Coordinates of C-alpha atoms in Angstrom, one line a residue:
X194 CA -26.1 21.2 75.6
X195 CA -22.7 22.3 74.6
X196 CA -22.4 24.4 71.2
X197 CA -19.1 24.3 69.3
X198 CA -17.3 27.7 68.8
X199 CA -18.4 27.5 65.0
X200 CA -21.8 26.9 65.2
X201 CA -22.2 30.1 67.9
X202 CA -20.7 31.5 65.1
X203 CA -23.0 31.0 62.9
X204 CA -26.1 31.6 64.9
X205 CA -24.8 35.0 65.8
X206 CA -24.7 35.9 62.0
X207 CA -27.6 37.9 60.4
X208 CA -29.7 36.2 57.8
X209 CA -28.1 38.0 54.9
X210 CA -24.8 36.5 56.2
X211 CA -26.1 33.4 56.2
X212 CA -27.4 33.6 52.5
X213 CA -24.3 34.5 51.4
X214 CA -22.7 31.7 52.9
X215 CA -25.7 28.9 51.5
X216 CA -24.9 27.4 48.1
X217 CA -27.5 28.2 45.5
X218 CA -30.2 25.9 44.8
X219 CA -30.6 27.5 41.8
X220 CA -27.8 26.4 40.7
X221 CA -27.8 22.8 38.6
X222 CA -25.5 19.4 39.9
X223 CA -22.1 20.3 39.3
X224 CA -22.0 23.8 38.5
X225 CA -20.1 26.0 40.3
X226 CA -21.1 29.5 39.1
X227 CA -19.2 29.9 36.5
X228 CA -19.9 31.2 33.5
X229 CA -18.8 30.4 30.2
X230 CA -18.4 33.2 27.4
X231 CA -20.8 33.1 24.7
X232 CA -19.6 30.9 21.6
X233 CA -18.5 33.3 18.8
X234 CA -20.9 34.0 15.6
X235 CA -18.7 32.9 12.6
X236 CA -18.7 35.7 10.3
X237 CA -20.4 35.8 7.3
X238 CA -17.6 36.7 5.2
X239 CA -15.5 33.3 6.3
X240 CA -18.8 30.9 5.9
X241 CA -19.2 32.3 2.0
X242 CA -15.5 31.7 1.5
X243 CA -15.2 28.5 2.6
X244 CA -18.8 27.6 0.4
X245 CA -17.1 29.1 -2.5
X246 CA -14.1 26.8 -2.4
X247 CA -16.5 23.6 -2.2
X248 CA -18.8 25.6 -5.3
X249 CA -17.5 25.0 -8.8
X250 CA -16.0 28.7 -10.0
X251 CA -16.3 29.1 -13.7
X252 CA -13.4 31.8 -13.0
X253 CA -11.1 28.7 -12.2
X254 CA -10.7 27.8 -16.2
X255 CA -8.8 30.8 -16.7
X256 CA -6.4 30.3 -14.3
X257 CA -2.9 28.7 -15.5
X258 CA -2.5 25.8 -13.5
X259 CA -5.9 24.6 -14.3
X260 CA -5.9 25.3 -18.2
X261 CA -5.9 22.4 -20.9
X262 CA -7.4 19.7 -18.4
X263 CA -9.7 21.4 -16.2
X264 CA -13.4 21.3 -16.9
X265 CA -16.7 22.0 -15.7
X266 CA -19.5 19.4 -15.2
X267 CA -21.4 18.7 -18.3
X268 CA -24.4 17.8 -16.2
X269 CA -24.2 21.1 -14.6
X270 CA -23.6 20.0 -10.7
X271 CA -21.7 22.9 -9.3
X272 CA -20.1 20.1 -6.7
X273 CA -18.3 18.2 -9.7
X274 CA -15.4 18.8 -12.3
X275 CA -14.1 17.0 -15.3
X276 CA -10.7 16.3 -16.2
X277 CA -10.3 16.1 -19.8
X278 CA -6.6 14.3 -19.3
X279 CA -8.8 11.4 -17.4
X280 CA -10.9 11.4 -20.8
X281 CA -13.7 13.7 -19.2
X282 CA -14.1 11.8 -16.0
X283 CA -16.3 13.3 -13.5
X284 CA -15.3 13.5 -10.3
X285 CA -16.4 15.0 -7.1
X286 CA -14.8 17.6 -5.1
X287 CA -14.3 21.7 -4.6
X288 CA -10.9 23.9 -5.3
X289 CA -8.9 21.9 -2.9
X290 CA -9.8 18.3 -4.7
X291 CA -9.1 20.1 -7.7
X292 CA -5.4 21.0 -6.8
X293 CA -4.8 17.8 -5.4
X294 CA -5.9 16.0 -8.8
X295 CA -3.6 18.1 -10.5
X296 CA -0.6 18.1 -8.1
X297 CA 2.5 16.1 -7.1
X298 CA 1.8 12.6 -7.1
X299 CA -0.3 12.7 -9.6
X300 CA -0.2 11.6 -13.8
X301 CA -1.2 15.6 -14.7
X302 CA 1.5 17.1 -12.9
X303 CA 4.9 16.6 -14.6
X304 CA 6.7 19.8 -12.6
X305 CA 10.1 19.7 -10.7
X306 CA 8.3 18.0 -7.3
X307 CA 7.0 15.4 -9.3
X308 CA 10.2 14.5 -10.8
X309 CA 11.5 14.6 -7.4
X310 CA 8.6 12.8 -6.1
X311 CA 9.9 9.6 -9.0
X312 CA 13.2 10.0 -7.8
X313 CA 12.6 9.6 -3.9
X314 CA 10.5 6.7 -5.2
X315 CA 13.0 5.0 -7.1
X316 CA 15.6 5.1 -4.1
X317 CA 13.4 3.7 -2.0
X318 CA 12.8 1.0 -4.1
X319 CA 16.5 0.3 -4.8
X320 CA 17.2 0.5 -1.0
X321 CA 14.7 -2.2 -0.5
X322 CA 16.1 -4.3 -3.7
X323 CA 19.5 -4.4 -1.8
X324 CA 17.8 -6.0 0.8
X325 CA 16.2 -8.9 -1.1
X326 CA 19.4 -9.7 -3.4
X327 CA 21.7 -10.1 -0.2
X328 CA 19.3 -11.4 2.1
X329 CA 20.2 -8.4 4.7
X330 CA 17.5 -8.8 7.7
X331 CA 14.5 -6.5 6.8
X332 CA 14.8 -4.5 10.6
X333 CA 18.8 -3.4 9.9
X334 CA 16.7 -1.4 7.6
X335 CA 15.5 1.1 10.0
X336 CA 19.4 2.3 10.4
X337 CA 20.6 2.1 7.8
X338 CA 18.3 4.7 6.4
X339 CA 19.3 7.0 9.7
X340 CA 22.8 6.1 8.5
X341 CA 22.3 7.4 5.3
X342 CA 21.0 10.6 5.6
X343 CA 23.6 11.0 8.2
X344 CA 26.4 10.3 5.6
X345 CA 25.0 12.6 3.2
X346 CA 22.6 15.1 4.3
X347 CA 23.1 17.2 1.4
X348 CA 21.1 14.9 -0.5
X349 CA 17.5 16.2 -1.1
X350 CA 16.2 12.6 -2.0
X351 CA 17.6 10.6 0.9
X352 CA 16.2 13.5 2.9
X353 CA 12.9 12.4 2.2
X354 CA 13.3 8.8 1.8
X355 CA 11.3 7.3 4.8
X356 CA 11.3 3.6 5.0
X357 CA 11.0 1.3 7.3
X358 CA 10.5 -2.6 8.2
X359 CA 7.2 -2.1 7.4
X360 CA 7.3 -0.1 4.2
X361 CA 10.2 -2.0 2.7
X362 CA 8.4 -5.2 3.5
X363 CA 5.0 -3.6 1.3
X364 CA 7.7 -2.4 -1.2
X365 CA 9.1 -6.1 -1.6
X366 CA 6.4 -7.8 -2.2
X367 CA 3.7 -5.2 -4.3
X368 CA 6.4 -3.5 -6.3
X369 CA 9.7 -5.6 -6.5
X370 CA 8.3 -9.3 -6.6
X371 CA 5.6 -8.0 -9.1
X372 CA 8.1 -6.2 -11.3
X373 CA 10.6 -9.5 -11.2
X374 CA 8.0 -12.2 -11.8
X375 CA 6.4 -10.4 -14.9
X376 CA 10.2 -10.0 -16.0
X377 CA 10.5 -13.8 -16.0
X378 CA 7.4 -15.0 -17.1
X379 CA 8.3 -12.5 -20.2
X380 CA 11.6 -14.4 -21.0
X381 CA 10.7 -17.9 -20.3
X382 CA 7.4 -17.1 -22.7
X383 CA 9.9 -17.2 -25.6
X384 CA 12.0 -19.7 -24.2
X385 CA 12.6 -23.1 -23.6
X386 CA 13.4 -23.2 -19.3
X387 CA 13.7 -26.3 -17.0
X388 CA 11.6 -26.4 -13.6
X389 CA 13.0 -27.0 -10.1
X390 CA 10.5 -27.9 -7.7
X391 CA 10.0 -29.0 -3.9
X392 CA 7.5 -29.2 -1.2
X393 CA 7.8 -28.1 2.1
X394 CA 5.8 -27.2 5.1
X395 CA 6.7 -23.9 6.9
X396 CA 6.7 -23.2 10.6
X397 CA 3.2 -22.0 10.2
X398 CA 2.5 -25.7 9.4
X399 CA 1.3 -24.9 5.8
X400 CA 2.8 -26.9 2.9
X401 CA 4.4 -24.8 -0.2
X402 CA 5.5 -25.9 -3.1
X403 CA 8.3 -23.9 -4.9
X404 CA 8.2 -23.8 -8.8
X405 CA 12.0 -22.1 -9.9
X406 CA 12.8 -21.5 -13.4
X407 CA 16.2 -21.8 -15.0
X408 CA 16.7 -20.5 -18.7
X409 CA 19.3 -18.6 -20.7
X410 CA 18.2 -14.9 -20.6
X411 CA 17.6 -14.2 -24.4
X412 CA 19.1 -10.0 -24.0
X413 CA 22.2 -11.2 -21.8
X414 CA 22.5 -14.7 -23.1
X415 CA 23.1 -15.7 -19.3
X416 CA 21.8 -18.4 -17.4
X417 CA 19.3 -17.4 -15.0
X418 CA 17.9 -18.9 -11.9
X419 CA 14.6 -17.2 -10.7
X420 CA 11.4 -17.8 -8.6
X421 CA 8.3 -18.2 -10.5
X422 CA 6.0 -19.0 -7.7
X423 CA 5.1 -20.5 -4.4
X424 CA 2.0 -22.3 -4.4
X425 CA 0.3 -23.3 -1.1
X426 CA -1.0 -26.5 -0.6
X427 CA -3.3 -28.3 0.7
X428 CA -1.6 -30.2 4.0
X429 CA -4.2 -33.3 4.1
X430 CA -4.4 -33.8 0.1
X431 CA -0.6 -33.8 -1.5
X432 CA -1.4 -36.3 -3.7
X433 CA 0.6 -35.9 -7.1
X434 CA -3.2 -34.9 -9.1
X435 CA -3.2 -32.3 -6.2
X436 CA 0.4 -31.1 -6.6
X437 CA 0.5 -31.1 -10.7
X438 CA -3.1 -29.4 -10.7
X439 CA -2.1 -26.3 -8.8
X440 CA 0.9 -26.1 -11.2
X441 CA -1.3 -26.5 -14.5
X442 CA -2.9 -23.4 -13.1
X443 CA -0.2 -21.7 -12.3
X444 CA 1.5 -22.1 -16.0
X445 CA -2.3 -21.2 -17.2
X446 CA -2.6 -18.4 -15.4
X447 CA 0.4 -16.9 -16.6
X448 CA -0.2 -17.9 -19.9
X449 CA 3.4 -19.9 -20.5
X450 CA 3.4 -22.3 -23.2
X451 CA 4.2 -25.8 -21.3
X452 CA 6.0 -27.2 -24.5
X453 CA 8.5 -24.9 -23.6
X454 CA 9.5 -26.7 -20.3
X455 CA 12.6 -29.3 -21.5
X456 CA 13.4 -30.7 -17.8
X457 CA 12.6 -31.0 -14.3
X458 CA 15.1 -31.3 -11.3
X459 CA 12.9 -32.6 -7.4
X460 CA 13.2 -34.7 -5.4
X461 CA 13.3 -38.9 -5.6
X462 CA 9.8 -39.1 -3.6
X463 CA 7.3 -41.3 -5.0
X464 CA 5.2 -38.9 -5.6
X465 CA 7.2 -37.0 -7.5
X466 CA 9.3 -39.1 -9.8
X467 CA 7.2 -42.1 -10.1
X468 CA 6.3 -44.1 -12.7
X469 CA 3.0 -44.6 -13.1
X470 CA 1.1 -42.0 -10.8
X471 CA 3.5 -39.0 -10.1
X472 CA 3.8 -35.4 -11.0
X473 CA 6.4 -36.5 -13.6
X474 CA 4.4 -38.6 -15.1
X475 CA 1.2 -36.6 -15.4
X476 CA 4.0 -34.0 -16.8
X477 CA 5.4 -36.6 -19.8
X478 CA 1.6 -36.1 -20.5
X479 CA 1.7 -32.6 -22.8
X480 CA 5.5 -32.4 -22.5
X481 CA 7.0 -36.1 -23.6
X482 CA 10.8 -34.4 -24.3
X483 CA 11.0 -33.4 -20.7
X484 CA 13.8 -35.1 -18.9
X485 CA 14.7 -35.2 -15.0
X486 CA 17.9 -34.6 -12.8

């Protein structure tokens, strides 16, 4: 039998050799020898610190940015504060909680970054107002932010003004429809207004009905024109009891006299201007001077 040159080799080594060149069963599946350093000990020092911060310090009340609303738990629970500006309320959390209740962002703090805080705020909000009252598309937004900064990067506010299709959408509908709708339910609460209102499905294939007010503003003494509401509907019952229910609530809910509604402008469907069984007729009902265009 032939031997390969290697395997002679082999043979020929002594049987020290050989260990050496034998893996080491001692060794466990897939490791190779090597040894990791020892994980350090944390120091004792840096563990006591970092319980301290999480530890109610009475030493905290006599510090200056803490004094006049800072307080320590009445029930004694050394991992809770009271805020005496929150009218005592008790609230969880260590030194770093603490300086986040009191800091920018926040009703306590009233400092220079607050005020800027406001003001970055309020540009945001008037960026994304532009937006709505010239119905610019909602992604030119993105740029013209970019374009902004660009144009004036002086500015510390536009600096940090960050919005985006996202954000101006969230802005649009939780701060500025909010903020316009209780603006016009105010006015047409003290007010006689007319109602302009139309169905119409959407390309989701749900049906809304659109309830627009149009009253003289009583601090301008201009006419306004302004969306009160869009109600969805149901798509297999718009029946006129359907349609006029959901805006009985909606007047109810907002707590608008309906004697102060003197016409109503829609549509000639039957279902709308009817005589007998129609929303205009259920309308005449509480409001008999109401006339339609």
């Amino acid at each position: 039998m032939v031997l390969s040159s290697g395997l002679l080799l082999i043979l020929a080594m002594s049987g020290q050799q050989r260990d050496e060149l034998s893996f080491d069963s001692d060794l466990e599946d897939g490791d190779h020898g090597i040894q990791t350093p020892p994980k350090k000990k944390r120091k004792k020092d840096d563990a006591s610190s970092s319980e301290k911060k999480k530890v109610f310090q009475t030493s905290w009340l006599s510090m200056p940015q803490y004094q006049g609303w800072l307080q320590q738990d009445p029930k004694g629970d050394p991992l809770y504060f009271c805020c005496r500006a929150c009218g005592g309320k008790r609230l969880k959390g260590g030194k770093t909680e603490i300086d986040r209740h009191g800091g920018p962002g926040y009703s306590l703090y009233t400092g220079p970054a607050q005020q800027h805080h406001n003001n970055v705020k309020k540009a945001e909000i008037d960026i994304a107002a532009i937006f709505a009252e010239h119905n610019i598309p909602i992604h030119v937004v993105d740029n013209v932010v970019d374009v902004f900064k660009k144009v004036a990067p002086d500015s510390a506010i536009l600096k940090d003004v960050t919005l985006d299709r996202t954000k101006c959408t969230a802005v649009l509908t939780n701060v500025v429809a909010k903020t316009e709708i209780e603006e016009t339910v105010q006015n047409i609460k003290n007010c006689p207004f007319s109602i302009l209102v139309d169905e119409s499905p959407d390309v989701s294939h749900k049906k809304n009905f659109c309830v627009i007010v149009k009253y003289v503003d009583p601090k301008t003494n201009l006419i306004r024109t302004d969306l009160l509401h869009m109600i969805e509907l149901d798509p297999k019952d718009c029946s006129a009891e359907k349609i006029f229910g959901s805006f009985e609530n909606l007047i109810k809910y907002y707590e608008i006299p309906v004697t102060n509604i003197i016409g109503l402008a829609c549509d000639n469907a039957n279902v709308m201007i009817g005589v007998n069984n129609s929303f205009y007729s259920r309308l005449k009902g509480p409001v008999p001077m109401a006339s339609t265009a």
